Amino acid sequence: MIPTTTLADGTTLPLLGQGTWHIGDEPERRKTEIASLREGIELGMTLVDTAEMYGSGRSESLVGEAIASVRDEVFLVDKVLPTNASESGTIEACERSLAVLGTERIDLYLLHWPGAHPVDDTIAAFDRLRDRGLIGAWGVSNFDPAEIGALSSAPLVNQILLNPSRRGPEFDLLPNHRSSRPHITTMAYSPVEQGRLLDDPTLAEVADRHEATTAQILLAWAIRSGDVIAIPKASTPEHVRANAEAAELDLTSRDFADIDSAFPAPTAPTPLEVI
């Protein structure tokens, strides 16, 4: 059973979703990747995240095919590139993404990162898209505390890089999200640092104590607070099942102490990191 959290608009979402960065890039893997997404949905990982940037639409195309038969069970997240995020450009980008996805709505539409276009213009486009029923809600990605504070209204979600080696947001951004009214939900991408943390000896020791994998420990760490959603990528059904099993892990005070020793929590503001 995947634990859930509730967004400010009352939407309940699983704490573990499915990311799709670099999914759809290899045609020979398409069937397996589609099977993986469907397996994750069946296991309760019904949040599926994509972006127009991922493979220049190849990820969106694969996601659209994977979720077509179960569209009403899926909470679909997509993102507009900053270069397209003028008021008219955002609307055009959304319409393109919907066509590639083969669906009539995007449940949550994010500005992928701050860019040259005024964010107020992007938000105006989001409002128009919501009025037309093309999106359900809007949010942002890769926004730091100052950029969040400059917004004219609170986004539903801020999707950021967060894992034990990228803990900067814990100092100021996560408290900002939690104290905002309405609150902003944090969505953590690259929770296993694109695989670079999988050989860490401390994390491996923690994993051994739980008879788990290092990746599972990282996912359990990411969702430990109960209000941060992690969106790991998995390219095989076996990998998806392993990700889902991470939700059943209960890390101990010793585990947290060991992780904190190897990856200290921030004690001062640090620039928001982005991959």
PDB file of C-alpha atoms in Angstrom:
ATOM      1  CA  MET A   1       0.000   0.000   0.000  1.00  0.00           C
ATOM      2  CA  ILE A   2       1.495   3.330  -1.065  1.00  0.00           C
ATOM      3  CA  PRO A   3       1.021   6.054   1.590  1.00  0.00           C
ATOM      4  CA  THR A   4      -0.597   9.292   0.458  1.00  0.00           C
ATOM      5  CA  THR A   5      -0.486  13.017   1.043  1.00  0.00           C
ATOM      6  CA  THR A   6      -3.099  15.698   0.427  1.00  0.00           C
ATOM      7  CA  LEU A   7      -2.477  18.774  -1.716  1.00  0.00           C
ATOM      8  CA  ALA A   8      -3.812  22.189  -0.787  1.00  0.00           C
ATOM      9  CA  ASP A   9      -6.744  21.763  -3.173  1.00  0.00           C
ATOM     10  CA  GLY A  10      -7.805  18.530  -1.452  1.00  0.00           C
ATOM     11  CA  THR A  11      -6.336  16.144  -4.034  1.00  0.00           C
ATOM     12  CA  THR A  12      -4.922  12.976  -2.483  1.00  0.00           C
ATOM     13  CA  LEU A  13      -1.794  11.612  -4.157  1.00  0.00           C
ATOM     14  CA  PRO A  14       0.591   8.710  -3.495  1.00  0.00           C
ATOM     15  CA  LEU A  15       3.920   9.644  -1.921  1.00  0.00           C
ATOM     16  CA  LEU A  16       5.631   7.563  -4.604  1.00  0.00           C
ATOM     17  CA  GLY A  17       4.945   8.423  -8.215  1.00  0.00           C
ATOM     18  CA  GLN A  18       6.677   7.614 -11.482  1.00  0.00           C
ATOM     19  CA  GLY A  19       9.151   9.823 -13.304  1.00  0.00           C
ATOM     20  CA  THR A  20       9.788   9.494 -17.034  1.00  0.00           C
ATOM     21  CA  TRP A  21      12.946  11.485 -17.771  1.00  0.00           C
ATOM     22  CA  HIS A  22      14.889   9.497 -20.451  1.00  0.00           C
ATOM     23  CA  ILE A  23      11.959   7.123 -20.921  1.00  0.00           C
ATOM     24  CA  GLY A  24      10.910   6.821 -24.557  1.00  0.00           C
ATOM     25  CA  ASP A  25      14.374   7.576 -25.926  1.00  0.00           C
ATOM     26  CA  GLU A  26      15.051   4.008 -27.147  1.00  0.00           C
ATOM     27  CA  PRO A  27      12.368   2.522 -29.447  1.00  0.00           C
ATOM     28  CA  GLU A  28      13.437  -1.037 -28.672  1.00  0.00           C
ATOM     29  CA  ARG A  29      12.594  -0.479 -24.989  1.00  0.00           C
ATOM     30  CA  ARG A  30       9.164   1.029 -25.604  1.00  0.00           C
ATOM     31  CA  LYS A  31       7.077  -2.052 -24.800  1.00  0.00           C
ATOM     32  CA  THR A  32       8.985  -2.725 -21.589  1.00  0.00           C
ATOM     33  CA  GLU A  33       8.754   0.909 -20.472  1.00  0.00           C
ATOM     34  CA  ILE A  34       5.010   0.990 -21.151  1.00  0.00           C
ATOM     35  CA  ALA A  35       4.617  -2.240 -19.172  1.00  0.00           C
ATOM     36  CA  SER A  36       6.616  -0.675 -16.340  1.00  0.00           C
ATOM     37  CA  LEU A  37       4.383   2.383 -16.106  1.00  0.00           C
ATOM     38  CA  ARG A  38       1.260   0.234 -16.162  1.00  0.00           C
ATOM     39  CA  GLU A  39       2.691  -2.020 -13.456  1.00  0.00           C
ATOM     40  CA  GLY A  40       3.368   1.028 -11.303  1.00  0.00           C
ATOM     41  CA  ILE A  41      -0.172   2.287 -11.758  1.00  0.00           C
ATOM     42  CA  GLU A  42      -1.551  -1.096 -10.710  1.00  0.00           C
ATOM     43  CA  LEU A  43       0.630  -0.956  -7.591  1.00  0.00           C
ATOM     44  CA  GLY A  44      -0.780   2.448  -6.611  1.00  0.00           C
ATOM     45  CA  MET A  45       1.932   4.697  -8.071  1.00  0.00           C
ATOM     46  CA  THR A  46      -0.721   6.554 -10.040  1.00  0.00           C
ATOM     47  CA  LEU A  47       1.109   9.878 -10.312  1.00  0.00           C
ATOM     48  CA  VAL A  48       2.973   9.965 -13.637  1.00  0.00           C
ATOM     49  CA  ASP A  49       5.320  12.863 -14.376  1.00  0.00           C
ATOM     50  CA  THR A  50       6.549  13.921 -17.806  1.00  0.00           C
ATOM     51  CA  ALA A  51       7.574  17.084 -19.684  1.00  0.00           C
ATOM     52  CA  GLU A  52       7.617  18.441 -23.203  1.00  0.00           C
ATOM     53  CA  MET A  53      11.423  18.631 -22.873  1.00  0.00           C
ATOM     54  CA  TYR A  54      11.879  14.904 -22.222  1.00  0.00           C
ATOM     55  CA  GLY A  55      13.019  13.462 -25.509  1.00  0.00           C
ATOM     56  CA  SER A  56      11.360  16.371 -27.338  1.00  0.00           C
ATOM     57  CA  GLY A  57       7.967  14.733 -26.839  1.00  0.00           C
ATOM     58  CA  ARG A  58       9.040  11.076 -26.930  1.00  0.00           C
ATOM     59  CA  SER A  59       8.341  10.680 -23.218  1.00  0.00           C
ATOM     60  CA  GLU A  60       4.908  12.279 -23.587  1.00  0.00           C
ATOM     61  CA  SER A  61       4.098   9.950 -26.475  1.00  0.00           C
ATOM     62  CA  LEU A  62       5.050   6.862 -24.481  1.00  0.00           C
ATOM     63  CA  VAL A  63       3.209   8.081 -21.385  1.00  0.00           C
ATOM     64  CA  GLY A  64       0.106   8.757 -23.419  1.00  0.00           C
ATOM     65  CA  GLU A  65       0.101   5.234 -24.804  1.00  0.00           C
ATOM     66  CA  ALA A  66       0.796   3.709 -21.385  1.00  0.00           C
ATOM     67  CA  ILE A  67      -2.031   5.474 -19.571  1.00  0.00           C
ATOM     68  CA  ALA A  68      -4.668   5.531 -22.338  1.00  0.00           C
ATOM     69  CA  SER A  69      -6.654   2.574 -21.010  1.00  0.00           C
ATOM     70  CA  VAL A  70      -6.459   3.746 -17.381  1.00  0.00           C
ATOM     71  CA  ARG A  71      -6.505   7.527 -17.854  1.00  0.00           C
ATOM     72  CA  ASP A  72      -9.044   8.200 -15.108  1.00  0.00           C
ATOM     73  CA  GLU A  73      -6.872   6.360 -12.568  1.00  0.00           C
ATOM     74  CA  VAL A  74      -3.808   8.487 -13.316  1.00  0.00           C
ATOM     75  CA  PHE A  75      -2.783  11.907 -12.004  1.00  0.00           C
ATOM     76  CA  LEU A  76      -0.822  13.278 -14.967  1.00  0.00           C
ATOM     77  CA  VAL A  77       1.871  15.912 -14.458  1.00  0.00           C
ATOM     78  CA  ASP A  78       3.462  17.733 -17.391  1.00  0.00           C
ATOM     79  CA  LYS A  79       5.743  20.751 -17.763  1.00  0.00           C
ATOM     80  CA  VAL A  80       6.147  23.706 -20.100  1.00  0.00           C
ATOM     81  CA  LEU A  81       9.641  24.842 -21.065  1.00  0.00           C
ATOM     82  CA  PRO A  82      10.583  28.368 -19.889  1.00  0.00           C
ATOM     83  CA  THR A  83      11.350  29.357 -23.482  1.00  0.00           C
ATOM     84  CA  ASN A  84       7.707  28.613 -24.363  1.00  0.00           C
ATOM     85  CA  ALA A  85       6.223  30.164 -21.232  1.00  0.00           C
ATOM     86  CA  SER A  86       4.821  33.441 -22.530  1.00  0.00           C
ATOM     87  CA  GLU A  87       1.058  33.692 -22.100  1.00  0.00           C
ATOM     88  CA  SER A  88       0.302  32.607 -25.670  1.00  0.00           C
ATOM     89  CA  GLY A  89       3.280  30.242 -25.804  1.00  0.00           C
ATOM     90  CA  THR A  90       2.190  28.374 -22.683  1.00  0.00           C
ATOM     91  CA  ILE A  91      -1.253  27.767 -24.161  1.00  0.00           C
ATOM     92  CA  GLU A  92       0.232  26.573 -27.441  1.00  0.00           C
ATOM     93  CA  ALA A  93       2.700  24.289 -25.610  1.00  0.00           C
ATOM     94  CA  CYS A  94      -0.094  22.773 -23.551  1.00  0.00           C
ATOM     95  CA  GLU A  95      -2.207  22.117 -26.623  1.00  0.00           C
ATOM     96  CA  ARG A  96       0.790  20.444 -28.325  1.00  0.00           C
ATOM     97  CA  SER A  97       1.446  18.272 -25.282  1.00  0.00           C
ATOM     98  CA  LEU A  98      -2.191  17.226 -25.070  1.00  0.00           C
ATOM     99  CA  ALA A  99      -2.096  16.185 -28.717  1.00  0.00           C
ATOM    100  CA  VAL A 100       1.077  14.126 -28.211  1.00  0.00           C
ATOM    101  CA  LEU A 101      -0.302  12.579 -25.013  1.00  0.00           C
ATOM    102  CA  GLY A 102      -3.606  11.815 -26.691  1.00  0.00           C
ATOM    103  CA  THR A 103      -5.587  13.057 -23.704  1.00  0.00           C
ATOM    104  CA  GLU A 104      -8.003  15.887 -23.020  1.00  0.00           C
ATOM    105  CA  ARG A 105      -6.450  17.199 -19.809  1.00  0.00           C
ATOM    106  CA  ILE A 106      -3.265  17.493 -17.796  1.00  0.00           C
ATOM    107  CA  ASP A 107      -3.990  17.229 -14.082  1.00  0.00           C
ATOM    108  CA  LEU A 108      -1.039  19.381 -12.981  1.00  0.00           C
ATOM    109  CA  TYR A 109       0.895  21.646 -15.346  1.00  0.00           C
ATOM    110  CA  LEU A 110       4.238  23.035 -14.176  1.00  0.00           C
ATOM    111  CA  LEU A 111       6.609  25.763 -15.330  1.00  0.00           C
ATOM    112  CA  HIS A 112       9.778  23.681 -15.671  1.00  0.00           C
ATOM    113  CA  TRP A 113      12.095  26.372 -14.290  1.00  0.00           C
ATOM    114  CA  PRO A 114      12.152  30.177 -14.137  1.00  0.00           C
ATOM    115  CA  GLY A 115      12.992  31.812 -17.430  1.00  0.00           C
ATOM    116  CA  ALA A 116      12.916  35.094 -19.314  1.00  0.00           C
ATOM    117  CA  HIS A 117       9.128  35.351 -19.630  1.00  0.00           C
ATOM    118  CA  PRO A 118       7.340  37.057 -16.710  1.00  0.00           C
ATOM    119  CA  VAL A 119       5.914  34.373 -14.451  1.00  0.00           C
ATOM    120  CA  ASP A 120       2.699  36.363 -14.115  1.00  0.00           C
ATOM    121  CA  ASP A 121       2.158  35.856 -17.848  1.00  0.00           C
ATOM    122  CA  THR A 122       2.655  32.110 -17.427  1.00  0.00           C
ATOM    123  CA  ILE A 123       0.215  32.043 -14.517  1.00  0.00           C
ATOM    124  CA  ALA A 124      -2.313  33.969 -16.594  1.00  0.00           C
ATOM    125  CA  ALA A 125      -2.010  31.244 -19.232  1.00  0.00           C
ATOM    126  CA  PHE A 126      -2.415  28.557 -16.582  1.00  0.00           C
ATOM    127  CA  ASP A 127      -5.618  30.244 -15.433  1.00  0.00           C
ATOM    128  CA  ARG A 128      -6.949  30.342 -18.991  1.00  0.00           C
ATOM    129  CA  LEU A 129      -6.062  26.679 -19.525  1.00  0.00           C
ATOM    130  CA  ARG A 130      -7.804  25.753 -16.277  1.00  0.00           C
ATOM    131  CA  ASP A 131     -10.898  27.714 -17.292  1.00  0.00           C
ATOM    132  CA  ARG A 132     -10.982  25.713 -20.536  1.00  0.00           C
ATOM    133  CA  GLY A 133     -10.652  22.440 -18.639  1.00  0.00           C
ATOM    134  CA  LEU A 134      -7.325  21.592 -20.295  1.00  0.00           C
ATOM    135  CA  ILE A 135      -5.455  21.501 -16.966  1.00  0.00           C
ATOM    136  CA  GLY A 136      -6.655  20.815 -13.472  1.00  0.00           C
ATOM    137  CA  ALA A 137      -4.105  22.872 -11.542  1.00  0.00           C
ATOM    138  CA  TRP A 138      -0.713  24.532 -11.939  1.00  0.00           C
ATOM    139  CA  GLY A 139       2.614  24.576 -10.173  1.00  0.00           C
ATOM    140  CA  VAL A 140       6.304  25.250 -10.676  1.00  0.00           C
ATOM    141  CA  SER A 141       9.596  23.387 -10.726  1.00  0.00           C
ATOM    142  CA  ASN A 142      13.102  24.394  -9.649  1.00  0.00           C
ATOM    143  CA  PHE A 143      11.932  27.560  -7.869  1.00  0.00           C
ATOM    144  CA  ASP A 144      14.004  28.731  -4.894  1.00  0.00           C
ATOM    145  CA  PRO A 145      12.563  30.552  -1.835  1.00  0.00           C
ATOM    146  CA  ALA A 146      12.962  34.015  -3.358  1.00  0.00           C
ATOM    147  CA  GLU A 147      11.294  32.933  -6.594  1.00  0.00           C
ATOM    148  CA  ILE A 148       8.445  31.306  -4.679  1.00  0.00           C
ATOM    149  CA  GLY A 149       8.053  34.476  -2.611  1.00  0.00           C
ATOM    150  CA  ALA A 150       7.804  36.629  -5.735  1.00  0.00           C
ATOM    151  CA  LEU A 151       4.826  34.712  -7.137  1.00  0.00           C
ATOM    152  CA  SER A 152       1.492  36.484  -7.186  1.00  0.00           C
ATOM    153  CA  SER A 153      -0.246  33.334  -5.913  1.00  0.00           C
ATOM    154  CA  ALA A 154       0.922  30.069  -4.391  1.00  0.00           C
ATOM    155  CA  PRO A 155       1.579  27.147  -6.729  1.00  0.00           C
ATOM    156  CA  LEU A 156       0.062  23.808  -5.797  1.00  0.00           C
ATOM    157  CA  VAL A 157       3.459  22.061  -6.135  1.00  0.00           C
ATOM    158  CA  ASN A 158       7.127  22.938  -6.451  1.00  0.00           C
ATOM    159  CA  GLN A 159       9.128  20.096  -8.009  1.00  0.00           C
ATOM    160  CA  ILE A 160      12.771  20.186  -6.921  1.00  0.00           C
ATOM    161  CA  LEU A 161      15.975  18.160  -6.743  1.00  0.00           C
ATOM    162  CA  LEU A 162      16.093  16.519  -3.310  1.00  0.00           C
ATOM    163  CA  ASN A 163      18.029  13.538  -1.963  1.00  0.00           C
ATOM    164  CA  PRO A 164      20.620  13.012   0.801  1.00  0.00           C
ATOM    165  CA  SER A 165      23.374  14.574  -1.312  1.00  0.00           C
ATOM    166  CA  ARG A 166      21.158  17.572  -2.219  1.00  0.00           C
ATOM    167  CA  ARG A 167      19.659  18.593   1.128  1.00  0.00           C
ATOM    168  CA  GLY A 168      19.842  22.375   0.722  1.00  0.00           C
ATOM    169  CA  PRO A 169      16.045  22.805   0.412  1.00  0.00           C
ATOM    170  CA  GLU A 170      15.579  21.404   3.930  1.00  0.00           C
ATOM    171  CA  PHE A 171      16.978  24.614   5.432  1.00  0.00           C
ATOM    172  CA  ASP A 172      14.572  27.140   3.966  1.00  0.00           C
ATOM    173  CA  LEU A 173      12.573  25.963   0.954  1.00  0.00           C
ATOM    174  CA  LEU A 174      10.731  23.052   2.578  1.00  0.00           C
ATOM    175  CA  PRO A 175       9.794  25.140   5.649  1.00  0.00           C
ATOM    176  CA  ASN A 176       8.615  27.824   3.211  1.00  0.00           C
ATOM    177  CA  HIS A 177       6.417  25.292   1.419  1.00  0.00           C
ATOM    178  CA  ARG A 178       4.929  24.036   4.675  1.00  0.00           C
ATOM    179  CA  SER A 179       4.202  27.460   6.154  1.00  0.00           C
ATOM    180  CA  SER A 180       2.741  28.914   2.955  1.00  0.00           C
ATOM    181  CA  ARG A 181      -1.004  29.490   3.023  1.00  0.00           C
ATOM    182  CA  PRO A 182      -2.199  27.526   1.159  1.00  0.00           C
ATOM    183  CA  HIS A 183       0.653  25.071   1.670  1.00  0.00           C
ATOM    184  CA  ILE A 184       2.850  24.058  -1.261  1.00  0.00           C
ATOM    185  CA  THR A 185       3.573  20.372  -1.765  1.00  0.00           C
ATOM    186  CA  THR A 186       7.167  19.383  -2.476  1.00  0.00           C
ATOM    187  CA  MET A 187       7.791  16.899  -5.273  1.00  0.00           C
ATOM    188  CA  ALA A 188      11.316  15.418  -5.260  1.00  0.00           C
ATOM    189  CA  TYR A 189      12.915  14.437  -8.549  1.00  0.00           C
ATOM    190  CA  SER A 190      16.095  12.342  -8.891  1.00  0.00           C
ATOM    191  CA  PRO A 191      15.653  10.834  -5.397  1.00  0.00           C
ATOM    192  CA  VAL A 192      18.489   8.378  -6.107  1.00  0.00           C
ATOM    193  CA  GLU A 193      20.671  11.069  -7.753  1.00  0.00           C
ATOM    194  CA  GLN A 194      20.369   9.332 -11.127  1.00  0.00           C
ATOM    195  CA  GLY A 195      22.054   6.267  -9.623  1.00  0.00           C
ATOM    196  CA  ARG A 196      25.120   8.071  -8.296  1.00  0.00           C
ATOM    197  CA  LEU A 197      24.260   7.286  -4.658  1.00  0.00           C
ATOM    198  CA  LEU A 198      23.733   3.569  -5.161  1.00  0.00           C
ATOM    199  CA  ASP A 199      27.344   2.674  -4.283  1.00  0.00           C
ATOM    200  CA  ASP A 200      27.521   4.769  -1.120  1.00  0.00           C
ATOM    201  CA  PRO A 201      28.794   2.548   1.739  1.00  0.00           C
ATOM    202  CA  THR A 202      26.704   4.159   4.475  1.00  0.00           C
ATOM    203  CA  LEU A 203      23.500   3.782   2.513  1.00  0.00           C
ATOM    204  CA  ALA A 204      24.473   0.206   1.654  1.00  0.00           C
ATOM    205  CA  GLU A 205      24.926  -0.557   5.359  1.00  0.00           C
ATOM    206  CA  VAL A 206      21.499   0.853   6.152  1.00  0.00           C
ATOM    207  CA  ALA A 207      20.044  -1.184   3.303  1.00  0.00           C
ATOM    208  CA  ASP A 208      21.645  -4.362   4.609  1.00  0.00           C
ATOM    209  CA  ARG A 209      20.003  -3.854   8.009  1.00  0.00           C
ATOM    210  CA  HIS A 210      16.601  -3.828   6.286  1.00  0.00           C
ATOM    211  CA  GLU A 211      17.412  -6.523   3.711  1.00  0.00           C
ATOM    212  CA  ALA A 212      16.599  -3.863   1.138  1.00  0.00           C
ATOM    213  CA  THR A 213      18.373  -2.153  -1.742  1.00  0.00           C
ATOM    214  CA  THR A 214      20.105   1.198  -1.471  1.00  0.00           C
ATOM    215  CA  ALA A 215      17.561   2.639  -3.912  1.00  0.00           C
ATOM    216  CA  GLN A 216      14.737   1.551  -1.617  1.00  0.00           C
ATOM    217  CA  ILE A 217      16.414   3.235   1.354  1.00  0.00           C
ATOM    218  CA  LEU A 218      16.727   6.456  -0.659  1.00  0.00           C
ATOM    219  CA  LEU A 219      13.030   6.364  -1.553  1.00  0.00           C
ATOM    220  CA  ALA A 220      12.018   5.663   2.040  1.00  0.00           C
ATOM    221  CA  TRP A 221      14.218   8.587   3.119  1.00  0.00           C
ATOM    222  CA  ALA A 222      12.647  10.892   0.516  1.00  0.00           C
ATOM    223  CA  ILE A 223       9.066  10.279   1.696  1.00  0.00           C
ATOM    224  CA  ARG A 224       9.858  10.018   5.410  1.00  0.00           C
ATOM    225  CA  SER A 225       8.064  13.226   6.406  1.00  0.00           C
ATOM    226  CA  GLY A 226       4.769  12.170   4.850  1.00  0.00           C
ATOM    227  CA  ASP A 227       4.379  15.365   2.812  1.00  0.00           C
ATOM    228  CA  VAL A 228       7.099  15.041   0.150  1.00  0.00           C
ATOM    229  CA  ILE A 229       6.295  13.116  -3.029  1.00  0.00           C
ATOM    230  CA  ALA A 230       9.159  11.271  -4.754  1.00  0.00           C
ATOM    231  CA  ILE A 231       9.038  10.470  -8.464  1.00  0.00           C
ATOM    232  CA  PRO A 232      11.669   7.819  -9.238  1.00  0.00           C
ATOM    233  CA  LYS A 233      12.087   6.467 -12.744  1.00  0.00           C
ATOM    234  CA  ALA A 234      11.928   2.749 -13.441  1.00  0.00           C
ATOM    235  CA  SER A 235      12.411   1.126 -16.833  1.00  0.00           C
ATOM    236  CA  THR A 236      11.345  -2.431 -16.002  1.00  0.00           C
ATOM    237  CA  PRO A 237       8.385  -3.937 -14.137  1.00  0.00           C
ATOM    238  CA  GLU A 238      10.821  -5.520 -11.654  1.00  0.00           C
ATOM    239  CA  HIS A 239      12.311  -2.112 -10.869  1.00  0.00           C
ATOM    240  CA  VAL A 240       8.835  -0.631 -10.420  1.00  0.00           C
ATOM    241  CA  ARG A 241       7.894  -3.360  -7.968  1.00  0.00           C
ATOM    242  CA  ALA A 242      11.075  -2.709  -5.983  1.00  0.00           C
ATOM    243  CA  ASN A 243      10.255   1.004  -5.858  1.00  0.00           C
ATOM    244  CA  ALA A 244       6.762   0.297  -4.578  1.00  0.00           C
ATOM    245  CA  GLU A 245       8.157  -1.960  -1.846  1.00  0.00           C
ATOM    246  CA  ALA A 246      10.196   0.982  -0.527  1.00  0.00           C
ATOM    247  CA  ALA A 247       6.980   2.472   0.823  1.00  0.00           C
ATOM    248  CA  GLU A 248       6.812  -0.386   3.335  1.00  0.00           C
ATOM    249  CA  LEU A 249      10.194   0.386   4.915  1.00  0.00           C
ATOM    250  CA  ASP A 250      10.319   2.019   8.349  1.00  0.00           C
ATOM    251  CA  LEU A 251      13.681   3.697   8.834  1.00  0.00           C
ATOM    252  CA  THR A 252      14.913   3.827  12.423  1.00  0.00           C
ATOM    253  CA  SER A 253      16.537   6.592  14.438  1.00  0.00           C
ATOM    254  CA  ARG A 254      19.848   4.797  13.926  1.00  0.00           C
ATOM    255  CA  ASP A 255      19.296   4.802  10.162  1.00  0.00           C
ATOM    256  CA  PHE A 256      18.573   8.523  10.140  1.00  0.00           C
ATOM    257  CA  ALA A 257      21.583   9.242  12.340  1.00  0.00           C
ATOM    258  CA  ASP A 258      23.882   7.293  10.021  1.00  0.00           C
ATOM    259  CA  ILE A 259      22.507   9.053   6.941  1.00  0.00           C
ATOM    260  CA  ASP A 260      22.799  12.457   8.647  1.00  0.00           C
ATOM    261  CA  SER A 261      26.414  11.689   9.551  1.00  0.00           C
ATOM    262  CA  ALA A 262      27.292  10.806   5.970  1.00  0.00           C
ATOM    263  CA  PHE A 263      25.135  13.546   4.439  1.00  0.00           C
ATOM    264  CA  PRO A 264      24.785  16.388   6.973  1.00  0.00           C
ATOM    265  CA  ALA A 265      21.659  18.504   6.949  1.00  0.00           C
ATOM    266  CA  PRO A 266      22.217  22.120   5.864  1.00  0.00           C
ATOM    267  CA  THR A 267      22.941  24.732   8.524  1.00  0.00           C
ATOM    268  CA  ALA A 268      22.681  27.786   6.251  1.00  0.00           C
ATOM    269  CA  PRO A 269      20.927  28.768   3.028  1.00  0.00           C
ATOM    270  CA  THR A 270      22.427  27.236  -0.107  1.00  0.00           C
ATOM    271  CA  PRO A 271      21.579  27.882  -3.765  1.00  0.00           C
ATOM    272  CA  LEU A 272      18.928  25.566  -5.128  1.00  0.00           C
ATOM    273  CA  GLU A 273      20.610  22.806  -7.115  1.00  0.00           C
ATOM    274  CA  VAL A 274      19.207  21.639 -10.448  1.00  0.00           C
ATOM    275  CA  ILE A 275      19.915  18.691 -12.719  1.00  0.00           C
TER     276      ILE A 275
END
